[in-house]
Structures are given as structure tokens and as C-alpha cells.
C-alpha atoms as a printed R data frame, in Angstrom:
    type eleno elety resid chain resno       x      y       z
1   ATOM     1    CA   MET     A     1   0.000  0.000   0.000
2   ATOM     2    CA   LYS     A     2   1.544  3.242  -1.116
3   ATOM     3    CA   ALA     A     3   2.039  6.132   1.287
4   ATOM     4    CA   GLU     A     4   0.562  8.502  -1.297
5   ATOM     5    CA   TYR     A     5  -2.816  6.758  -0.824
6   ATOM     6    CA   VAL     A     6  -2.619  6.454   2.967
7   ATOM     7    CA   ASN     A     7  -1.217  9.855   3.936
8   ATOM     8    CA   PRO     A     8  -4.194 11.965   2.735
9   ATOM     9    CA   PHE     A     9  -6.470 10.167   5.213
10  ATOM    10    CA   LEU     A    10  -3.977 10.657   8.068
11  ATOM    11    CA   GLN     A    11  -3.386 14.309   7.188
12  ATOM    12    CA   ALA     A    12  -7.130 14.907   6.945
13  ATOM    13    CA   ALA     A    13  -7.801 13.269  10.328
14  ATOM    14    CA   SER     A    14  -5.119 15.431  11.945
15  ATOM    15    CA   LEU     A    15  -6.523 18.568  10.312
16  ATOM    16    CA   VAL     A    16 -10.115 17.899  11.397
17  ATOM    17    CA   PHE     A    17  -9.129 17.071  14.982
18  ATOM    18    CA   LYS     A    18  -6.993 20.222  15.177
19  ATOM    19    CA   GLN     A    19  -9.618 22.549  13.667
20  ATOM    20    CA   LEU     A    20 -12.804 21.052  15.090
21  ATOM    21    CA   LEU     A    21 -11.690 19.671  18.453
22  ATOM    22    CA   GLN     A    22  -8.571 21.786  19.103
23  ATOM    23    CA   VAL     A    23  -6.415 18.715  19.767
24  ATOM    24    CA   ASP     A    24  -3.402 17.301  17.994
25  ATOM    25    CA   LEU     A    25  -3.262 13.721  16.806
26  ATOM    26    CA   VAL     A    26   0.087 12.086  17.428
27  ATOM    27    CA   ARG     A    27   0.977  9.154  15.223
28  ATOM    28    CA   GLY     A    28   1.856  5.929  16.985
29  ATOM    29    CA   LYS     A    29   2.850  2.544  15.676
30  ATOM    30    CA   THR     A    30   1.967  1.182  12.259
31  ATOM    31    CA   ILE     A    31   1.333 -2.498  11.607
32  ATOM    32    CA   VAL     A    32   0.473 -4.592   8.575
33  ATOM    33    CA   LYS     A    33  -2.241 -7.169   9.167
34  ATOM    34    CA   GLN     A    34  -4.658 -9.347   7.216
35  ATOM    35    CA   SER     A    35  -7.861 -8.118   8.818
36  ATOM    36    CA   LEU     A    36  -9.705 -4.819   8.587
37  ATOM    37    CA   MET     A    37 -11.472 -5.487  11.896
38  ATOM    38    CA   PRO     A    38 -11.544 -2.375  14.062
39  ATOM    39    CA   GLY     A    39  -9.434 -2.360  17.190
40  ATOM    40    CA   GLN     A    40 -11.918 -0.359  19.262
41  ATOM    41    CA   GLU     A    41 -15.632 -0.605  20.126
42  ATOM    42    CA   ILE     A    42 -17.001  2.165  17.912
43  ATOM    43    CA   ALA     A    43 -16.108  1.823  14.236
44  ATOM    44    CA   ILE     A    44 -16.780  4.119  11.295
45  ATOM    45    CA   TYR     A    45 -16.106  2.717   7.849
46  ATOM    46    CA   ILE     A    46 -16.075  4.245   4.394
47  ATOM    47    CA   ASP     A    47 -15.780  2.368   1.105
48  ATOM    48    CA   VAL     A    48 -13.491  3.914  -1.503
49  ATOM    49    CA   THR     A    49 -13.541  3.411  -5.285
50  ATOM    50    CA   GLY     A    50 -11.721  4.988  -8.194
51  ATOM    51    CA   LEU     A    51  -7.960  5.423  -8.356
52  ATOM    52    CA   VAL     A    52  -7.811  3.014  -5.418
53  ATOM    53    CA   ASN     A    53 -10.437  0.598  -4.156
54  ATOM    54    CA   GLY     A    54 -10.976 -0.528  -0.610
55  ATOM    55    CA   ARG     A    55 -12.136  0.563   2.787
56  ATOM    56    CA   VAL     A    56 -11.021  2.995   5.489
57  ATOM    57    CA   VAL     A    57 -12.019  2.294   9.104
58  ATOM    58    CA   TYR     A    58 -11.721  4.743  11.987
59  ATOM    59    CA   SER     A    59 -12.353  3.243  15.428
60  ATOM    60    CA   LEU     A    60 -12.327  4.509  18.981
61  ATOM    61    CA   THR     A    61 -13.436  3.468  22.433
62  ATOM    62    CA   ILE     A    62 -16.880  4.335  23.727
63  ATOM    63    CA   ASP     A    63 -15.154  6.655  26.223
64  ATOM    64    CA   GLY     A    64 -13.312  8.408  23.378
65  ATOM    65    CA   ALA     A    65 -16.566  8.757  21.448
66  ATOM    66    CA   ARG     A    66 -18.213 10.285  24.533
67  ATOM    67    CA   LYS     A    67 -15.341 12.756  25.020
68  ATOM    68    CA   ILE     A    68 -15.543 13.891  21.395
69  ATOM    69    CA   PHE     A    69 -19.342 14.153  21.584
70  ATOM    70    CA   GLU     A    70 -19.252 16.241  24.757
71  ATOM    71    CA   LYS     A    71 -16.410 18.448  23.501
72  ATOM    72    CA   LEU     A    72 -18.674 19.367  20.581
73  ATOM    73    CA   GLY     A    73 -21.465 20.383  22.958
74  ATOM    74    CA   GLY     A    74 -23.395 17.147  23.290
75  ATOM    75    CA   THR     A    75 -24.900 16.346  26.663
76  ATOM    76    CA   PRO     A    76 -24.466 13.066  28.541
77  ATOM    77    CA   ASP     A    77 -28.237 12.505  28.331
78  ATOM    78    CA   SER     A    78 -28.263 12.730  24.526
79  ATOM    79    CA   PHE     A    79 -25.115 10.667  23.863
80  ATOM    80    CA   ALA     A    80 -26.806  7.318  23.202
81  ATOM    81    CA   MET     A    81 -29.232  8.857  20.704
82  ATOM    82    CA   GLU     A    82 -26.889 11.216  18.849
83  ATOM    83    CA   TYR     A    83 -23.259 10.061  18.917
84  ATOM    84    CA   ARG     A    84 -23.568  8.094  15.656
85  ATOM    85    CA   ASP     A    85 -24.640 11.222  13.774
86  ATOM    86    CA   VAL     A    86 -21.822 13.279  15.271
87  ATOM    87    CA   LEU     A    87 -19.140 10.670  14.535
88  ATOM    88    CA   GLY     A    88 -20.522 10.128  11.031
89  ATOM    89    CA   GLU     A    89 -20.245 13.857  10.374
90  ATOM    90    CA   ILE     A    90 -16.657 13.933  11.651
91  ATOM    91    CA   ALA     A    91 -15.870 11.005   9.322
92  ATOM    92    CA   ASN     A    92 -17.478 12.974   6.467
93  ATOM    93    CA   MET     A    93 -15.231 15.936   7.264
94  ATOM    94    CA   ILE     A    94 -12.098 13.781   7.387
95  ATOM    95    CA   THR     A    95 -12.994 12.036   4.142
96  ATOM    96    CA   GLY     A    96 -13.865 15.319   2.433
97  ATOM    97    CA   ASN     A    97 -10.477 16.755   3.372
98  ATOM    98    CA   ALA     A    98  -8.735 13.599   2.133
99  ATOM    99    CA   LEU     A    99 -10.629 13.863  -1.164
100 ATOM   100    CA   ASN     A   100  -9.474 17.474  -1.499
101 ATOM   101    CA   ILE     A   101  -5.867 16.318  -1.132
102 ATOM   102    CA   PHE     A   102  -6.392 13.708  -3.865
103 ATOM   103    CA   MET     A   103  -8.160 16.247  -6.126
104 ATOM   104    CA   SER     A   104  -5.292 18.730  -5.707
105 ATOM   105    CA   ARG     A   105  -3.148 16.032  -7.368
106 ATOM   106    CA   ASN     A   106  -5.778 15.451 -10.095
107 ATOM   107    CA   GLU     A   107  -6.636 12.066  -8.589
108 ATOM   108    CA   PHE     A   108 -10.296 11.258  -8.094
109 ATOM   109    CA   LEU     A   109 -12.070  8.908  -5.707
110 ATOM   110    CA   ASP     A   110 -15.666  8.114  -4.868
111 ATOM   111    CA   VAL     A   111 -16.577  7.332  -1.286
112 ATOM   112    CA   SER     A   112 -19.610  5.877   0.445
113 ATOM   113    CA   VAL     A   113 -21.557  7.468   3.247
114 ATOM   114    CA   PRO     A   114 -19.831  6.704   6.572
115 ATOM   115    CA   VAL     A   115 -21.364  3.832   8.532
116 ATOM   116    CA   VAL     A   116 -21.034  3.982  12.333
117 ATOM   117    CA   ILE     A   117 -21.192  0.636  14.159
118 ATOM   118    CA   ASP     A   118 -21.033 -0.198  17.854
119 ATOM   119    CA   THR     A   119 -19.186 -3.503  17.609
120 ATOM   120    CA   ARG     A   120 -20.306 -4.484  21.116
121 ATOM   121    CA   SER     A   121 -23.834 -5.032  19.809
122 ATOM   122    CA   ASN     A   122 -23.473 -5.247  16.011
123 ATOM   123    CA   GLU     A   123 -21.239 -7.383  13.864
124 ATOM   124    CA   PHE     A   124 -18.650 -5.548  11.797
125 ATOM   125    CA   PRO     A   125 -19.011 -6.513   8.110
126 ATOM   126    CA   PRO     A   126 -16.166 -8.786   7.035
127 ATOM   127    CA   TYR     A   127 -13.601 -7.432   4.622
128 ATOM   128    CA   ALA     A   128 -10.551 -9.373   3.463
129 ATOM   129    CA   GLY     A   129  -7.320 -7.826   2.350
130 ATOM   130    CA   THR     A   130  -3.972 -6.570   3.478
131 ATOM   131    CA   THR     A   131  -4.523 -3.754   5.939
132 ATOM   132    CA   LEU     A   132  -2.324 -0.998   7.253
133 ATOM   133    CA   GLY     A   133  -3.235 -0.243  10.858
134 ATOM   134    CA   LEU     A   134  -2.185  3.024  12.461
135 ATOM   135    CA   ASN     A   135  -2.671  4.327  15.976
136 ATOM   136    CA   MET     A   136  -3.307  8.042  16.452
137 ATOM   137    CA   TYR     A   137  -3.306  9.467  19.985
138 ATOM   138    CA   SER     A   138  -4.963 12.575  21.416
139 ATOM   139    CA   PRO     A   139  -6.122 13.822  24.817
140 ATOM   140    CA   LEU     A   140  -9.557 12.506  23.784
141 ATOM   141    CA   GLY     A   141  -8.263  8.964  23.385
142 ATOM   142    CA   LEU     A   142  -6.815  6.524  20.881
143 ATOM   143    CA   ILE     A   143  -8.066  6.508  17.294
144 ATOM   144    CA   ASP     A   144  -7.275  3.395  15.250
145 ATOM   145    CA   ILE     A   145  -7.167  3.991  11.523
146 ATOM   146    CA   ASN     A   146  -7.192  0.855   9.368
147 ATOM   147    CA   LEU     A   147  -6.813  1.162   5.618
148 ATOM   148    CA   SER     A   148  -7.112 -1.473   2.946
149 ATOM   149    CA   LEU     A   149  -6.557  0.339  -0.356
150 ATOM   150    CA   ASN     A   150  -5.510 -1.287  -3.614
151 ATOM   151    CA   GLU     A   151  -4.692  0.413  -6.872
152 ATOM   152    CA   ALA     A   152  -7.429  0.000  -9.445
153 ATOM   153    CA   ALA     A   153  -6.499 -2.237 -12.336
């Protein structure tokens, strides 16, 4: 998996967290694995087609999701009903910024609507393929970013 396909998603995540949440994301370890399964309880996935095909998964703990939700003005009482919408919108912002990076290089991708899943109560849809897993740290918690992106034939 080429860095030129991975880095726009990492740069976009860092930009959104800095601008929206006023926190820096610090990159941790990177591993190559054979599963796209999220490492944390709350997973957001986006399917990608075009120049590259595959899936991007952002995952975080329920505590991290709550911290992000409350930092954006959500109340503890409304968390259970609204956190999926908030996290889906953050994923939209990250993906939109990544797409802008690709477009600035005259590379075009299509992406699906983000799907937010609580893996404690719902099964994560299987997806096979070599995956690059990255840990990103912030005061709001760990964000796992898993990417399985292959160049289109």
C-alpha cells in the first residue's frame, strides 16, 4: 500500500481534529495485518472506489466517542441517541479533506456514506485484504485507523 494513498487520510484526520476539536493527533505505531477489523468498540467505515479501491475504518473506544461528543457540545443525556450522527459527520469531514488532497493532485475517488457501528452489539461486516493499521493518539483517546486500499487495475 503506497504512502501517497494512505497519507491523505492521516493528514485529513489530523486537520479535522486540530480545527474542530482543538487537539493534535500524534501518530503511533503502524502495523500490517490481514484483517480490517476495528481495534476499538465504535467503528466508522467508508468504502473507496476509483484510483484506489478498498475501505477505510476509523475506530475509537466508547469513552473516546463520549469525550468527542461532549467536547462538541453534546450532553451526557443525549449521547446514546446522537453520537452516531456526530461521529458520522466527523468522518465525512475527514474524508472530504482527504478527497481534497487527492483532487489537488488530479486524482479522483468516490466514497460511500460513513457507517457507524457499535461492535459491542453489532457485527462488523467482514472485509478481506492486506490492511495498514495506524494508531493516532490525542487527549480525547486513541483513534485506530485501518486502511485497505488497492490500486485500481
